[in-house]
Amino acid sequence: MTATTHAAAAVTGKTGRPLTPGTARVGFIGLGNMGSGMTRNLQAAGFQLVVNDVRKESAAELIANGAEWADSAAAVAAGSDVVITMLPTPKHVEAVASGPGGILDGIADGGTWVDMSTSVPEVANRVREAGAARGIHVLDAPVSGMSVGAAKGMLQIFIGGDAADVERLRPVFEAMGDPERIQHVGGHGAGYAVKLMINQLWFSHLVATAEVLSTGVKAGVDLEVLRQALIASPANSNFVQNDVLSILNHGDYDEGFAIALACKDLGLSVDLARSVGVPVELSSLVEQLYRRAKALYGDEAGEMTPVKLYEDAIGVQLRTAASAVPATATAAEGA
């Protein structure tokens, strides 16, 4: 790419015009469970994509539908008006953003990088500081809604950064998320913090719900009767009312999001709390329960797998009446 073309790639960012379908080029790095759905929706909305992933085969459908493949993060950034990353860990984000052949090596002066990974402010801060003299715009915009929300284009998006950048990129965000749940939550790093706190509370709800349901069932209360009593009480939560049904009705522990990644998120949440001087004994215990479940059931087990710790303890799977069976019987059948 020539210097002229390179500079032109970020002209939309420099002028402050919204990035709109049909004219804007969106770079996207990370085509896993989340990124694959997000890019399909960007493409369906009319954005021209430039993509990269460690597995080129993950881009086959996108390329067949008109996306361009780039061999490096630098090439993605050089050919895009905005480059988005959706990666597993802060370590991956830092390598892609500022390592050799990374985003900083290819992005035009005045260009824009949006990290939609569940990460930490320190990584993005280093990139922002390194690119400050070149006028590079950086936003953190992690998401909630799991792979189902990514596929449906109904993610909740929490954006940290400058308000003007948020509005300029709103059409891009709206192609991936629910317009009513795209929130500018504050300055740089606020998006990361909000997402980590949401994850921490959700994982805590899961552990608390597993304990309560297991204890009640072991004490002789019908599972659905107990759940309905909780729903009608001040102890109700969205997890009790909705999310736990994937296990109770279908035995689905959400393998679309691996427990290894859940443990990563919990570790980041606890680290964030410590860095700002907040004692989080409960959160630390939830993290340890998740790590125990990961050790017992494997890295690729679903993010709701800690419920199995309690099912194994009481010898019964937590299922609606029609599907409840002893946990040991299921294990034997699986073997």
GROMACS .gro file of C-alpha atoms in nm, residues 17 30 63 69 95 102 113 171 176-177 230 250 274 284 330:
model
   15
   17ARG     CA    1  -1.791   1.165   0.953
   30GLY     CA    2  -1.033  -1.258   1.562
   63ILE     CA    3  -1.420  -1.416   0.181
   69TRP     CA    4  -0.806  -1.146   0.365
   95ALA     CA    5   0.066  -0.893   2.065
  102GLY     CA    6   0.081  -0.544   1.462
  113TRP     CA    7  -0.863   0.089   1.683
  171PRO     CA    8  -2.330   0.262   1.271
  176MET     CA    9  -2.328  -0.590   1.572
  177GLY     CA   10  -2.542  -0.494   1.870
  230LEU     CA   11  -3.737  -1.780   4.424
  250HIS     CA   12  -3.169  -2.898   2.827
  274ARG     CA   13  -0.703  -0.546   4.386
  284SER     CA   14  -1.206  -1.467   4.487
  330THR     CA   15  -2.543  -4.025   3.328
   0.00000   0.00000   0.00000
